[in-house]
Structure formats: C-alpha cells, structure tokens
PDB file of C-alpha atoms in Angstrom:
ATOM      1  CA  MET J   1       0.000   0.000   0.000  1.00 54.00           C
ATOM      2  CA  THR J   2       1.160   3.469  -0.705  1.00 59.00           C
ATOM      3  CA  ARG J   3       0.975   6.174   1.854  1.00 56.00           C
ATOM      4  CA  PRO J   4      -1.123   9.207   1.089  1.00 55.00           C
ATOM      5  CA  ALA J   5       1.005  12.237   0.413  1.00 54.00           C
ATOM      6  CA  ALA J   6       1.307  14.726   3.225  1.00 48.00           C
ATOM      7  CA  PRO J   7      -0.508  17.970   2.495  1.00 50.00           C
ATOM      8  CA  ALA J   8       1.803  20.634   1.143  1.00 50.00           C
ATOM      9  CA  LEU J   9       2.449  23.545   3.462  1.00 46.00           C
ATOM     10  CA  GLN J  10       1.283  26.892   2.211  1.00 52.00           C
ATOM     11  CA  PRO J  11       3.852  29.716   2.423  1.00 50.00           C
ATOM     12  CA  ASP J  12       2.140  31.251   5.482  1.00 52.00           C
ATOM     13  CA  ASP J  13       2.011  27.851   7.226  1.00 53.00           C
ATOM     14  CA  ARG J  14       5.699  27.300   6.487  1.00 47.00           C
ATOM     15  CA  ARG J  15       6.585  30.719   7.866  1.00 46.00           C
ATOM     16  CA  ARG J  16       4.698  30.011  11.076  1.00 50.00           C
ATOM     17  CA  ALA J  17       6.219  26.535  11.434  1.00 48.00           C
ATOM     18  CA  ILE J  18       9.794  27.658  10.850  1.00 45.00           C
ATOM     19  CA  GLY J  19       9.514  31.225  12.168  1.00 45.00           C
ATOM     20  CA  GLU J  20       9.762  30.370  15.851  1.00 46.00           C
ATOM     21  CA  SER J  21      12.976  28.383  15.412  1.00 51.00           C
ATOM     22  CA  ARG J  22      14.491  31.106  13.224  1.00 50.00           C
ATOM     23  CA  LEU J  23      13.655  33.770  15.795  1.00 50.00           C
ATOM     24  CA  ALA J  24      15.709  31.756  18.269  1.00 56.00           C
ATOM     25  CA  GLU J  25      18.635  31.961  15.819  1.00 83.00           C
ATOM     26  CA  LEU J  26      18.662  35.776  15.899  1.00 83.00           C
ATOM     27  CA  PRO J  27      20.691  36.073  19.148  1.00 86.00           C
ATOM     28  CA  GLY J  28      22.995  33.315  17.900  1.00 87.00           C
ATOM     29  CA  LEU J  29      23.717  35.202  14.685  1.00 91.00           C
ATOM     30  CA  ARG J  30      24.408  38.395  16.620  1.00 90.00           C
ATOM     31  CA  THR J  31      26.882  36.514  18.825  1.00 89.00           C
ATOM     32  CA  GLN J  32      28.490  34.946  15.751  1.00 91.00           C
ATOM     33  CA  LEU J  33      28.869  38.398  14.165  1.00 93.00           C
ATOM     34  CA  GLU J  34      30.376  39.879  17.311  1.00 90.00           C
ATOM     35  CA  MET J  35      32.995  37.120  17.381  1.00 92.00           C
ATOM     36  CA  ALA J  36      33.835  37.274  13.640  1.00 93.00           C
ATOM     37  CA  ARG J  37      36.706  39.466  12.487  1.00 94.00           C
ATOM     38  CA  VAL J  38      34.798  40.774   9.439  1.00 95.00           C
ATOM     39  CA  LEU J  39      31.344  40.356   7.939  1.00 96.00           C
ATOM     40  CA  LYS J  40      31.120  37.639   5.288  1.00 95.00           C
ATOM     41  CA  GLU J  41      28.496  37.019   2.626  1.00 93.00           C
ATOM     42  CA  HIS J  42      27.145  33.964   4.448  1.00 92.00           C
ATOM     43  CA  HIS J  43      26.354  36.136   7.504  1.00 94.00           C
ATOM     44  CA  VAL J  44      24.124  38.338   5.346  1.00 93.00           C
ATOM     45  CA  TRP J  45      22.368  35.284   3.860  1.00 89.00           C
ATOM     46  CA  LEU J  46      21.804  33.903   7.373  1.00 91.00           C
ATOM     47  CA  ALA J  47      20.241  37.229   8.350  1.00 91.00           C
ATOM     48  CA  VAL J  48      18.071  37.157   5.225  1.00 88.00           C
ATOM     49  CA  ARG J  49      16.864  33.635   6.057  1.00 86.00           C
ATOM     50  CA  ILE J  50      16.005  34.623   9.615  1.00 87.00           C
ATOM     51  CA  ILE J  51      14.245  37.829   8.548  1.00 86.00           C
ATOM     52  CA  GLU J  52      12.241  36.255   5.739  1.00 82.00           C
ATOM     53  CA  GLU J  53      10.670  33.786   8.150  1.00 81.00           C
ATOM     54  CA  ARG J  54       9.204  36.590  10.232  1.00 81.00           C
ATOM     55  CA  GLU J  55       5.531  37.130   9.488  1.00 79.00           C
ATOM     56  CA  ASP J  56       5.906  40.916   9.519  1.00 79.00           C
ATOM     57  CA  GLN J  57       8.783  41.043   7.002  1.00 80.00           C
ATOM     58  CA  PRO J  58       8.958  40.690   3.193  1.00 71.00           C
ATOM     59  CA  GLN J  59      10.858  38.008   1.258  1.00 71.00           C
ATOM     60  CA  PHE J  60      14.426  38.830   0.156  1.00 65.00           C
ATOM     61  CA  ARG J  61      15.724  35.792  -1.726  1.00 57.00           C
ATOM     62  CA  ARG J  62      14.235  36.920  -4.985  1.00 61.00           C
ATOM     63  CA  HIS J  63      15.450  40.479  -4.604  1.00 75.00           C
ATOM     64  CA  ARG J  64      17.916  40.884  -7.441  1.00 85.00           C
ATOM     65  CA  ARG J  65      19.673  44.034  -6.221  1.00 87.00           C
ATOM     66  CA  LEU J  66      20.597  42.392  -2.912  1.00 87.00           C
ATOM     67  CA  ARG J  67      21.997  39.366  -4.741  1.00 88.00           C
ATOM     68  CA  ASP J  68      23.981  41.584  -7.138  1.00 92.00           C
ATOM     69  CA  LEU J  69      25.479  43.566  -4.252  1.00 93.00           C
ATOM     70  CA  LEU J  70      26.529  40.396  -2.467  1.00 92.00           C
ATOM     71  CA  GLU J  71      28.063  38.967  -5.636  1.00 93.00           C
ATOM     72  CA  ALA J  72      30.061  42.197  -6.006  1.00 95.00           C
ATOM     73  CA  ASN J  73      31.209  41.846  -2.357  1.00 95.00           C
ATOM     74  CA  ALA J  74      29.576  45.211  -1.532  1.00 96.00           C
ATOM     75  CA  LEU J  75      28.608  44.032   1.955  1.00 96.00           C
ATOM     76  CA  LEU J  76      27.887  47.413   3.546  1.00 96.00           C
ATOM     77  CA  GLU J  77      25.635  48.389   0.652  1.00 96.00           C
ATOM     78  CA  ALA J  78      23.898  45.003   0.880  1.00 95.00           C
ATOM     79  CA  VAL J  79      23.202  45.521   4.596  1.00 95.00           C
ATOM     80  CA  ILE J  80      21.816  48.993   3.899  1.00 95.00           C
ATOM     81  CA  GLU J  81      19.659  47.522   1.114  1.00 92.00           C
ATOM     82  CA  LEU J  82      18.429  44.853   3.517  1.00 92.00           C
ATOM     83  CA  GLY J  83      17.394  47.546   6.005  1.00 92.00           C
ATOM     84  CA  ALA J  84      15.613  49.500   3.287  1.00 90.00           C
ATOM     85  CA  HIS J  85      13.312  46.537   2.643  1.00 86.00           C
ATOM     86  CA  LEU J  86      12.407  45.825   6.258  1.00 89.00           C
ATOM     87  CA  GLN J  87       9.028  46.877   7.597  1.00 88.00           C
ATOM     88  CA  PRO J  88       9.248  49.568   8.884  1.00 91.00           C
ATOM     89  CA  THR J  89      12.219  50.686   6.812  1.00 91.00           C
ATOM     90  CA  ARG J  90      15.518  51.001   8.688  1.00 94.00           C
ATOM     91  CA  HIS J  91      17.961  53.705   7.587  1.00 95.00           C
ATOM     92  CA  PRO J  92      21.556  54.363   8.614  1.00 95.00           C
ATOM     93  CA  TRP J  93      21.396  57.074  11.261  1.00 95.00           C
ATOM     94  CA  SER J  94      25.055  57.490  12.133  1.00 95.00           C
ATOM     95  CA  MET J  95      28.403  55.799  11.595  1.00 96.00           C
ATOM     96  CA  GLY J  96      31.499  56.674  13.557  1.00 96.00           C
ATOM     97  CA  ARG J  97      34.768  55.197  14.645  1.00 95.00           C
ATOM     98  CA  SER J  98      35.726  55.143  18.311  1.00 90.00           C
ATOM     99  CA  GLY J  99      39.208  53.766  18.772  1.00 92.00           C
ATOM    100  CA  ASP J 100      39.356  50.480  16.881  1.00 92.00           C
ATOM    101  CA  ARG J 101      35.587  49.940  16.749  1.00 95.00           C
ATOM    102  CA  TRP J 102      32.819  51.224  14.524  1.00 97.00           C
ATOM    103  CA  ARG J 103      29.573  52.418  16.071  1.00 97.00           C
ATOM    104  CA  CYS J 104      26.601  52.360  13.737  1.00 96.00           C
ATOM    105  CA  ARG J 105      23.046  53.372  14.435  1.00 96.00           C
ATOM    106  CA  VAL J 106      19.991  52.550  12.401  1.00 96.00           C
ATOM    107  CA  ALA J 107      16.744  54.448  12.787  1.00 96.00           C
ATOM    108  CA  TRP J 108      13.149  53.730  11.894  1.00 95.00           C
ATOM    109  CA  ASN J 109       9.717  55.236  12.412  1.00 93.00           C
ATOM    110  CA  ASP J 110       7.560  53.139  14.740  1.00 88.00           C
ATOM    111  CA  ARG J 111       3.998  54.513  14.793  1.00 88.00           C
ATOM    112  CA  GLY J 112       5.216  58.077  14.550  1.00 90.00           C
ATOM    113  CA  ASN J 113       8.070  57.652  17.034  1.00 92.00           C
ATOM    114  CA  LEU J 114      11.721  57.664  15.996  1.00 94.00           C
ATOM    115  CA  ARG J 115      13.491  54.507  17.191  1.00 94.00           C
ATOM    116  CA  ARG J 116      17.222  53.851  17.017  1.00 95.00           C
ATOM    117  CA  CYS J 117      19.457  50.873  17.649  1.00 95.00           C
ATOM    118  CA  MET J 118      23.257  50.712  17.772  1.00 95.00           C
ATOM    119  CA  GLY J 119      25.785  48.064  16.779  1.00 95.00           C
ATOM    120  CA  ARG J 120      29.520  47.981  17.559  1.00 96.00           C
ATOM    121  CA  HIS J 121      32.206  46.022  15.729  1.00 97.00           C
ATOM    122  CA  ASP J 122      35.706  46.320  14.257  1.00 96.00           C
ATOM    123  CA  ASP J 123      34.170  45.981  10.769  1.00 97.00           C
ATOM    124  CA  LEU J 124      31.796  48.710   9.549  1.00 96.00           C
ATOM    125  CA  ALA J 125      29.421  46.370   7.672  1.00 96.00           C
ATOM    126  CA  ALA J 126      29.253  43.981  10.647  1.00 97.00           C
ATOM    127  CA  ALA J 127      28.443  46.877  13.002  1.00 97.00           C
ATOM    128  CA  MET J 128      25.621  47.948  10.687  1.00 97.00           C
ATOM    129  CA  LEU J 129      24.199  44.407  10.496  1.00 96.00           C
ATOM    130  CA  ILE J 130      24.387  44.032  14.286  1.00 96.00           C
ATOM    131  CA  ALA J 131      22.395  47.267  14.626  1.00 95.00           C
ATOM    132  CA  LEU J 132      19.828  46.015  12.091  1.00 94.00           C
ATOM    133  CA  LEU J 133      19.428  42.696  13.888  1.00 93.00           C
ATOM    134  CA  GLY J 134      19.138  44.517  17.201  1.00 93.00           C
ATOM    135  CA  SER J 135      16.327  46.622  15.785  1.00 92.00           C
ATOM    136  CA  LEU J 136      14.368  43.461  14.986  1.00 88.00           C
ATOM    137  CA  ASP J 137      14.824  42.219  18.527  1.00 76.00           C
ATOM    138  CA  ARG J 138      13.390  45.314  20.192  1.00 71.00           C
ATOM    139  CA  ARG J 139       9.862  45.178  21.463  1.00 55.00           C
ATOM    140  CA  ARG J 140       7.539  47.833  20.142  1.00 48.00           C
ATOM    141  CA  ARG J 141       6.234  50.102  22.851  1.00 45.00           C
ATOM    142  CA  ARG J 142       3.707  52.846  22.597  1.00 46.00           C
ATOM    143  CA  PRO J 143       4.317  56.133  24.393  1.00 47.00           C
ATOM    144  CA  LYS J 144       1.444  55.235  26.788  1.00 47.00           C
ATOM    145  CA  GLU J 145       3.518  52.293  28.029  1.00 50.00           C
ATOM    146  CA  LEU J 146       6.234  54.663  29.209  1.00 47.00           C
ATOM    147  CA  SER J 147       6.036  56.113  32.679  1.00 43.00           C
ATOM    148  CA  GLN J 148       5.831  59.868  33.189  1.00 48.00           C
ATOM    149  CA  GLY J 149       9.587  60.002  33.753  1.00 48.00           C
ATOM    150  CA  GLY J 150      10.158  58.505  30.294  1.00 44.00           C
ATOM    151  CA  GLU J 151      11.255  55.123  31.628  1.00 45.00           C
ATOM    152  CA  GLU J 152       9.776  51.867  30.456  1.00 43.00           C
ATOM    153  CA  ALA J 153       6.930  50.524  32.537  1.00 38.00           C
ATOM    154  CA  ALA J 154       7.661  47.294  34.399  1.00 36.00           C
TER     155      ALA J 154
END
C-alpha cells in the first residue's frame, strides 16, 4: 500500500512553522557576528533567512539588487539595502569610529516615534548588520507604556 502524500504547506504555514525556530537563531547570529573578524556574505544570507521567516517582514531571496550587491562583495551596501526593505524601513542614522571599533546606528519610524538601535564592531558592515538585527529584537512600545519620567513601565 502506498501512503497518502502529506498535504503541502502553504507559504504562510511554512513561515509560522519555521519562524519560531528562526527567531531563536537571531541572538545566535548576533553573537556569531560579534565574534567574527569581518562580515562575510554567508552572515548576510543567514540574516536574510532569519528575517524572511518573520511574518511581519517581506521576502528577500528573490530580490535581485541584494543578490547583485553580495556577488560584487559590496557588503555594507547590501546591509543597507536589507534595512531599506524591512518593515518599517531602517535607515543608517550614524556611523562613527571610536578607537578600533565602529559604532553604527539605524533608525526607523515606529507609529510616529523615531526609534534607534546601535551596533559595535571592528568591521563597519558587521556593526551595521548588528544594529539592524538589534532593531528586529526590540519590542515595540507605545508612548502610553512609558512612565511619566520617560522610563519603560515594568
């Protein structure tokens, strides 16, 4: 007897099934980036795979410009392109060198409020990707959830 074929997962079902495990990989990728000497193409593709499994983010694998930038080894530009396609869009806010380390901030508009996240690394592109990944990890809070002193409510 032959077994009946398992029903094919729809894209949304697949995203939900895999999304939770990929979200757990986000801190692991950040740690891996912090320990790496420089950003490599495979780090960007790992970030793309993690991001594309999130229900609130668009798909990137078919995005030709991102692929072309990675093939040209334009890693910083690829990370900036990746941020431009996130929802909400992340933009480079500042980049500066402090001693041997780069400090990069990305900014985005979250329901009318400017949010920023910073990444630090010896490599500029890695610092930018760390900031981008950190921005995905931040919980969204409305101004009502902040106390009168501006601190987060417990």
